[in-house]
PDB file of C-alpha atoms in Angstrom:
ATOM      1  CA  MET A   1      16.429   8.407 -14.011  1.00 39.00           C
ATOM      2  CA  LYS A   2      16.362   4.961 -12.453  1.00 36.00           C
ATOM      3  CA  ARG A   3      14.464   4.911  -9.202  1.00 39.00           C
ATOM      4  CA  ARG A   4      14.395   2.061  -6.210  1.00 36.00           C
ATOM      5  CA  THR A   5      11.734  -0.013  -7.081  1.00 34.00           C
ATOM      6  CA  ALA A   6       8.906  -1.003  -4.342  1.00 36.00           C
ATOM      7  CA  ILE A   7       9.057  -4.819  -3.712  1.00 32.00           C
ATOM      8  CA  GLY A   8       5.820  -6.918  -3.568  1.00 35.00           C
ATOM      9  CA  VAL A   9       2.960  -7.483  -1.600  1.00 34.00           C
ATOM     10  CA  LEU A  10       2.978  -8.944   1.880  1.00 36.00           C
ATOM     11  CA  GLY A  11       0.775 -11.833   2.640  1.00 34.00           C
ATOM     12  CA  GLY A  12      -2.972 -12.390   1.235  1.00 35.00           C
ATOM     13  CA  VAL A  13      -6.317 -12.272   2.756  1.00 35.00           C
ATOM     14  CA  ALA A  14      -6.741 -12.520   6.352  1.00 35.00           C
ATOM     15  CA  GLY A  15      -8.758 -15.766   7.129  1.00 35.00           C
ATOM     16  CA  GLY A  16      -7.258 -16.408  10.634  1.00 38.00           C
ATOM     17  CA  PRO A  17      -3.739 -15.442  11.929  1.00 42.00           C
ATOM     18  CA  LEU A  18      -1.278 -14.124   9.478  1.00 42.00           C
ATOM     19  CA  LEU A  19       1.652 -16.769  10.233  1.00 45.00           C
ATOM     20  CA  VAL A  20       4.910 -14.979   9.042  1.00 48.00           C
ATOM     21  CA  PRO A  21       8.413 -15.939  10.214  1.00 49.00           C
ATOM     22  CA  LEU A  22       9.513 -13.437  12.848  1.00 49.00           C
ATOM     23  CA  ASP A  23      12.561 -11.947  10.294  1.00 57.00           C
ATOM     24  CA  GLU A  24      10.468 -11.853   7.708  1.00 60.00           C
ATOM     25  CA  VAL A  25       7.843  -9.545   9.139  1.00 60.00           C
ATOM     26  CA  GLY A  26      11.328  -7.513  10.638  1.00 64.00           C
ATOM     27  CA  ARG A  27      12.298  -7.008   7.019  1.00 71.00           C
ATOM     28  CA  MET A  28       9.120  -6.231   5.724  1.00 67.00           C
ATOM     29  CA  LEU A  29       8.834  -3.609   8.783  1.00 70.00           C
ATOM     30  CA  VAL A  30      12.219  -2.073   8.450  1.00 73.00           C
ATOM     31  CA  TRP A  31      11.465  -1.580   4.965  1.00 69.00           C
ATOM     32  CA  ARG A  32       8.321   0.196   5.593  1.00 74.00           C
ATOM     33  CA  GLU A  33       9.943   2.537   8.107  1.00 75.00           C
ATOM     34  CA  ARG A  34      12.506   3.432   5.239  1.00 76.00           C
ATOM     35  CA  VAL A  35      10.280   4.267   2.370  1.00 77.00           C
ATOM     36  CA  LEU A  36       8.242   6.435   4.755  1.00 77.00           C
ATOM     37  CA  GLY A  37      11.199   8.070   6.520  1.00 77.00           C
ATOM     38  CA  SER A  38      12.807   8.926   2.719  1.00 71.00           C
ATOM     39  CA  ALA A  39       9.692  11.411   2.049  1.00 64.00           C
ATOM     40  CA  GLY A  40      11.658  14.574   3.417  1.00 51.00           C
ATOM     41  CA  PRO A  41      12.602  17.893   1.938  1.00 39.00           C
ATOM     42  CA  PRO A  42      14.883  18.259  -0.906  1.00 35.00           C
ATOM     43  CA  GLY A  43      18.303  17.429   0.028  1.00 34.00           C
ATOM     44  CA  THR A  44      17.719  14.395   1.721  1.00 37.00           C
ATOM     45  CA  GLU A  45      17.493  11.001   0.358  1.00 38.00           C
ATOM     46  CA  GLY A  46      14.652   9.817  -1.018  1.00 40.00           C
ATOM     47  CA  THR A  47      13.793  13.773  -2.248  1.00 38.00           C
ATOM     48  CA  GLY A  48      10.557  14.785  -3.243  1.00 41.00           C
ATOM     49  CA  GLY A  49       8.272  14.048  -0.565  1.00 41.00           C
ATOM     50  CA  GLY A  50       7.687  17.310   0.591  1.00 42.00           C
ATOM     51  CA  THR A  51       9.400  21.218   1.482  1.00 36.00           C
ATOM     52  CA  GLY A  52      10.021  22.929   4.660  1.00 38.00           C
ATOM     53  CA  ASN A  53       7.328  25.432   5.672  1.00 39.00           C
ATOM     54  CA  GLY A  54       9.299  26.945   8.099  1.00 38.00           C
ATOM     55  CA  ASP A  55       8.120  25.107  11.421  1.00 37.00           C
ATOM     56  CA  GLY A  56       9.912  22.078  10.810  1.00 34.00           C
ATOM     57  CA  ALA A  57       6.738  20.194   9.642  1.00 36.00           C
ATOM     58  CA  ILE A  58       7.061  18.891   6.012  1.00 36.00           C
ATOM     59  CA  SER A  59       4.344  19.758   3.398  1.00 42.00           C
ATOM     60  CA  GLN A  60       3.065  17.400   1.159  1.00 43.00           C
ATOM     61  CA  ALA A  61       2.773  19.936  -1.783  1.00 44.00           C
ATOM     62  CA  ALA A  62       5.564  19.050  -3.713  1.00 66.00           C
ATOM     63  CA  SER A  63       4.661  15.558  -3.440  1.00 87.00           C
ATOM     64  CA  LEU A  64       3.757  13.733  -7.068  1.00 93.00           C
ATOM     65  CA  LEU A  65       0.752  12.572  -5.324  1.00 94.00           C
ATOM     66  CA  THR A  66      -1.100  15.642  -5.502  1.00 94.00           C
ATOM     67  CA  PRO A  67      -4.016  16.879  -3.223  1.00 94.00           C
ATOM     68  CA  GLU A  68      -6.200  15.907  -5.778  1.00 95.00           C
ATOM     69  CA  ARG A  69      -4.458  12.163  -6.588  1.00 96.00           C
ATOM     70  CA  ALA A  70      -4.311  11.599  -2.740  1.00 96.00           C
ATOM     71  CA  GLN A  71      -7.795  12.183  -2.258  1.00 96.00           C
ATOM     72  CA  VAL A  72      -8.527   9.730  -5.050  1.00 97.00           C
ATOM     73  CA  MET A  73      -5.905   6.916  -3.738  1.00 97.00           C
ATOM     74  CA  GLU A  74      -7.522   7.263  -0.207  1.00 96.00           C
ATOM     75  CA  ALA A  75     -11.017   6.931  -1.439  1.00 97.00           C
ATOM     76  CA  LEU A  76      -9.830   3.961  -3.462  1.00 97.00           C
ATOM     77  CA  ALA A  77      -8.129   2.328  -0.526  1.00 96.00           C
ATOM     78  CA  GLU A  78     -10.967   2.712   2.177  1.00 95.00           C
ATOM     79  CA  ILE A  79     -12.892   0.838  -0.788  1.00 95.00           C
ATOM     80  CA  ILE A  80     -10.894  -1.925  -0.747  1.00 94.00           C
ATOM     81  CA  ILE A  81     -10.245  -2.179   2.945  1.00 93.00           C
ATOM     82  CA  PRO A  82     -13.001  -0.431   4.859  1.00 93.00           C
ATOM     83  CA  GLU A  83     -13.454   0.715   8.503  1.00 90.00           C
ATOM     84  CA  THR A  84     -15.325  -2.021  10.034  1.00 88.00           C
ATOM     85  CA  ASP A  85     -14.756  -3.264  13.339  1.00 84.00           C
ATOM     86  CA  THR A  86     -11.031  -3.105  12.712  1.00 84.00           C
ATOM     87  CA  PRO A  87      -9.624  -0.391  11.245  1.00 87.00           C
ATOM     88  CA  GLY A  88      -9.351   1.009   7.588  1.00 91.00           C
ATOM     89  CA  ALA A  89      -6.984   1.590   5.015  1.00 93.00           C
ATOM     90  CA  SER A  90      -7.165   5.467   5.889  1.00 91.00           C
ATOM     91  CA  GLN A  91      -6.227   4.243   9.530  1.00 91.00           C
ATOM     92  CA  ALA A  92      -3.313   2.680   8.327  1.00 90.00           C
ATOM     93  CA  GLY A  93      -1.569   5.440   6.947  1.00 91.00           C
ATOM     94  CA  VAL A  94      -2.021   3.833   3.558  1.00 93.00           C
ATOM     95  CA  THR A  95      -1.903   7.376   1.415  1.00 94.00           C
ATOM     96  CA  GLU A  96       1.691   8.499   3.169  1.00 92.00           C
ATOM     97  CA  PHE A  97       2.603   5.450   2.642  1.00 91.00           C
ATOM     98  CA  VAL A  98       1.951   5.604  -1.267  1.00 94.00           C
ATOM     99  CA  ALA A  99       3.408   9.376  -1.254  1.00 93.00           C
ATOM    100  CA  ALA A 100       6.226   7.966  -0.650  1.00 91.00           C
ATOM    101  CA  LEU A 101       6.567   5.174  -2.707  1.00 90.00           C
ATOM    102  CA  VAL A 102       5.403   7.422  -5.834  1.00 93.00           C
ATOM    103  CA  ASP A 103       8.248   9.906  -5.072  1.00 90.00           C
ATOM    104  CA  GLY A 104      11.261   8.203  -4.464  1.00 85.00           C
ATOM    105  CA  TRP A 105      10.770   4.388  -4.563  1.00 86.00           C
ATOM    106  CA  LEU A 106       8.913   3.492  -8.033  1.00 88.00           C
ATOM    107  CA  ASP A 107      10.679   3.222 -11.672  1.00 90.00           C
ATOM    108  CA  ASP A 108       9.638   6.124 -13.803  1.00 92.00           C
ATOM    109  CA  ASP A 109       7.717   3.968 -16.089  1.00 94.00           C
ATOM    110  CA  ASP A 110       5.830   2.508 -13.125  1.00 93.00           C
ATOM    111  CA  ARG A 111       5.127   5.641 -11.100  1.00 94.00           C
ATOM    112  CA  ASP A 112       4.001   7.776 -14.388  1.00 95.00           C
ATOM    113  CA  ARG A 113       1.416   4.769 -15.310  1.00 95.00           C
ATOM    114  CA  PHE A 114       0.438   5.043 -11.554  1.00 96.00           C
ATOM    115  CA  LEU A 115      -0.344   8.415 -11.709  1.00 97.00           C
ATOM    116  CA  ALA A 116      -2.023   8.362 -15.284  1.00 97.00           C
ATOM    117  CA  GLY A 117      -4.136   6.358 -14.316  1.00 96.00           C
ATOM    118  CA  LEU A 118      -5.461   8.072 -11.060  1.00 97.00           C
ATOM    119  CA  ASP A 119      -5.856  11.280 -13.178  1.00 97.00           C
ATOM    120  CA  THR A 120      -8.879   9.009 -15.197  1.00 97.00           C
ATOM    121  CA  VAL A 121     -10.511   8.240 -11.734  1.00 98.00           C
ATOM    122  CA  ASP A 122     -12.370  11.557 -11.410  1.00 98.00           C
ATOM    123  CA  PRO A 123     -13.536  12.091 -15.345  1.00 97.00           C
ATOM    124  CA  ALA A 124     -14.650   8.991 -15.535  1.00 97.00           C
ATOM    125  CA  CYS A 125     -16.802   9.544 -12.655  1.00 97.00           C
ATOM    126  CA  ARG A 126     -17.802  12.889 -13.598  1.00 97.00           C
ATOM    127  CA  GLU A 127     -18.724  11.482 -16.554  1.00 97.00           C
ATOM    128  CA  ARG A 128     -20.780   8.534 -15.102  1.00 96.00           C
ATOM    129  CA  PHE A 129     -22.243   9.587 -12.038  1.00 97.00           C
ATOM    130  CA  GLY A 130     -21.774  13.546 -12.333  1.00 97.00           C
ATOM    131  CA  SER A 131     -19.431  14.066  -9.424  1.00 97.00           C
ATOM    132  CA  ARG A 132     -15.716  13.387  -8.589  1.00 97.00           C
ATOM    133  CA  PHE A 133     -14.873  10.176  -6.999  1.00 97.00           C
ATOM    134  CA  VAL A 134     -14.315  11.554  -3.516  1.00 97.00           C
ATOM    135  CA  GLU A 135     -17.802  13.386  -3.697  1.00 97.00           C
ATOM    136  CA  CYS A 136     -19.749  10.153  -5.114  1.00 97.00           C
ATOM    137  CA  ALA A 137     -22.434   8.105  -2.939  1.00 96.00           C
ATOM    138  CA  PRO A 138     -20.733   4.967  -1.255  1.00 94.00           C
ATOM    139  CA  GLY A 139     -22.898   3.181  -3.459  1.00 95.00           C
ATOM    140  CA  GLU A 140     -21.850   4.704  -6.705  1.00 97.00           C
ATOM    141  CA  GLN A 141     -18.426   4.705  -5.662  1.00 96.00           C
ATOM    142  CA  ALA A 142     -18.521   0.612  -4.841  1.00 95.00           C
ATOM    143  CA  VAL A 143     -19.639   0.279  -8.319  1.00 96.00           C
ATOM    144  CA  PHE A 144     -17.115   2.228 -10.015  1.00 97.00           C
ATOM    145  CA  VAL A 145     -14.300   0.301  -8.091  1.00 96.00           C
ATOM    146  CA  ARG A 146     -16.127  -2.794  -9.035  1.00 96.00           C
ATOM    147  CA  GLY A 147     -15.819  -2.189 -12.682  1.00 96.00           C
ATOM    148  CA  LEU A 148     -12.130  -1.890 -11.999  1.00 95.00           C
ATOM    149  CA  ASP A 149     -11.636  -5.006 -10.472  1.00 94.00           C
ATOM    150  CA  GLN A 150     -13.445  -6.462 -13.516  1.00 95.00           C
ATOM    151  CA  GLU A 151     -11.135  -4.870 -15.694  1.00 94.00           C
ATOM    152  CA  LEU A 152      -8.072  -6.379 -14.128  1.00 93.00           C
ATOM    153  CA  THR A 153     -10.165  -9.932 -13.923  1.00 93.00           C
ATOM    154  CA  ARG A 154     -10.601  -9.705 -17.778  1.00 94.00           C
ATOM    155  CA  LEU A 155      -6.821  -9.108 -18.086  1.00 93.00           C
ATOM    156  CA  ARG A 156      -5.792 -11.829 -15.870  1.00 91.00           C
ATOM    157  CA  GLU A 157      -7.655 -14.091 -18.289  1.00 92.00           C
ATOM    158  CA  ASP A 158      -6.509 -12.429 -21.304  1.00 92.00           C
ATOM    159  CA  LEU A 159      -2.969 -14.409 -21.915  1.00 89.00           C
ATOM    160  CA  ALA A 160      -1.875 -11.754 -24.031  1.00 90.00           C
ATOM    161  CA  ALA A 161      -2.592  -8.805 -21.707  1.00 90.00           C
ATOM    162  CA  ASP A 162      -0.928  -8.341 -18.900  1.00 90.00           C
ATOM    163  CA  GLU A 163      -2.821  -7.247 -15.759  1.00 90.00           C
ATOM    164  CA  SER A 164       0.168  -5.622 -13.978  1.00 89.00           C
ATOM    165  CA  GLN A 165       0.143  -2.554 -16.756  1.00 92.00           C
ATOM    166  CA  HIS A 166      -3.365  -1.515 -15.168  1.00 94.00           C
ATOM    167  CA  PHE A 167      -2.968   1.646 -12.645  1.00 95.00           C
ATOM    168  CA  PHE A 168      -5.681  -0.409 -10.385  1.00 96.00           C
ATOM    169  CA  HIS A 169      -3.408  -3.600 -10.138  1.00 94.00           C
ATOM    170  CA  ASP A 170      -1.097  -1.064  -8.192  1.00 94.00           C
ATOM    171  CA  VAL A 171      -3.556   0.563  -6.281  1.00 96.00           C
ATOM    172  CA  LYS A 172      -4.476  -2.427  -4.720  1.00 94.00           C
ATOM    173  CA  ARG A 173      -0.879  -3.829  -4.226  1.00 90.00           C
ATOM    174  CA  PHE A 174       0.098  -0.340  -2.978  1.00 92.00           C
ATOM    175  CA  THR A 175      -2.947  -0.415  -0.076  1.00 94.00           C
ATOM    176  CA  LEU A 176      -2.435  -4.150   0.686  1.00 89.00           C
ATOM    177  CA  THR A 177       1.225  -3.424   1.115  1.00 88.00           C
ATOM    178  CA  ALA A 178       0.568  -0.594   3.378  1.00 90.00           C
ATOM    179  CA  PHE A 179      -2.127  -2.059   5.406  1.00 89.00           C
ATOM    180  CA  PHE A 180      -0.339  -5.462   6.228  1.00 83.00           C
ATOM    181  CA  THR A 181       2.936  -3.785   7.079  1.00 85.00           C
ATOM    182  CA  SER A 182       1.480  -0.992   9.687  1.00 87.00           C
ATOM    183  CA  ASP A 183       0.485  -1.648  13.381  1.00 82.00           C
ATOM    184  CA  VAL A 184      -3.210  -1.016  12.769  1.00 81.00           C
ATOM    185  CA  GLY A 185      -2.884  -3.812   9.934  1.00 76.00           C
ATOM    186  CA  LEU A 186      -0.957  -6.220  11.790  1.00 77.00           C
ATOM    187  CA  ASP A 187      -3.451  -6.222  14.724  1.00 78.00           C
ATOM    188  CA  ALA A 188      -6.399  -6.670  13.263  1.00 70.00           C
ATOM    189  CA  LEU A 189      -4.892  -9.705  11.399  1.00 66.00           C
ATOM    190  CA  GLY A 190      -3.578 -10.981  15.056  1.00 68.00           C
ATOM    191  CA  TYR A 191      -0.656 -12.105  13.563  1.00 62.00           C
ATOM    192  CA  ARG A 192       1.980 -14.023  15.418  1.00 54.00           C
ATOM    193  CA  THR A 193       5.619 -15.204  14.377  1.00 48.00           C
ATOM    194  CA  THR A 194       6.928 -18.433  13.692  1.00 45.00           C
ATOM    195  CA  PHE A 195      10.818 -19.089  13.996  1.00 45.00           C
ATOM    196  CA  ARG A 196      13.188 -21.049  11.623  1.00 48.00           C
ATOM    197  CA  THR A 197      14.654 -23.513  13.884  1.00 54.00           C
ATOM    198  CA  PHE A 198      12.994 -25.246  17.204  1.00 52.00           C
ATOM    199  CA  GLU A 199      15.462 -25.619  20.172  1.00 54.00           C
ATOM    200  CA  GLY A 200      13.955 -27.784  22.346  1.00 55.00           C
ATOM    201  CA  CYS A 201      15.738 -29.137  25.693  1.00 59.00           C
ATOM    202  CA  ALA A 202      17.884 -26.428  25.624  1.00 57.00           C
ATOM    203  CA  PRO A 203      20.323 -26.770  28.956  1.00 61.00           C
ATOM    204  CA  LEU A 204      19.657 -24.386  31.704  1.00 59.00           C
ATOM    205  CA  THR A 205      22.491 -22.168  33.214  1.00 61.00           C
ATOM    206  CA  PRO A 206      22.893 -22.125  36.506  1.00 62.00           C
ATOM    207  CA  ARG A 207      21.083 -19.076  37.374  1.00 58.00           C
ATOM    208  CA  GLU A 208      17.886 -20.174  34.994  1.00 56.00           C
ATOM    209  CA  ALA A 209      18.036 -23.420  36.985  1.00 60.00           C
ATOM    210  CA  GLY A 210      18.244 -21.293  40.264  1.00 61.00           C
ATOM    211  CA  ARG A 211      21.581 -22.630  41.750  1.00 58.00           C
TER     212      ARG A 211
END
């Protein structure tokens, strides 16, 4: 089955105010709401996001981003965008956003590759550190993520390779997209909008002129 494909990452790394045209910000935020809104009970658009639990809430038990995968994703995202004097990935709702992408927006091949990659994290950490990723010390987590990033760098420098096929490439772009389209992410960036045209010296209406 062909699924709706998620769009790419918004923007880059914040070194100052994020300058984005107002209509571009609006499109990204509308798309984010569509993604999150699609994570509903079976029978609604974007099924697979959860099941009703009898009290009106949505259970995430049926999500393809299982609790174990969600824990890995959230911990990875927190290494990429940690909480400092500004909110981190968890406060931006990154994991919930990724769950919605997985359940209703990614092509099957992209989804399966991403999930298979997440499933390698805990076994690799157990072999290297003796614990699941979320149970590793912060320093161990940072070392592990640095290794994944180095793998991406090697793939990027290899003309015969495709870094986009590495699951950590998706982890990074999903994290950035979710963060930069969230309220806390945009606030942390201090973004301001630009306009496509400038209408200078526009004539005032009689009401505006105080007549």
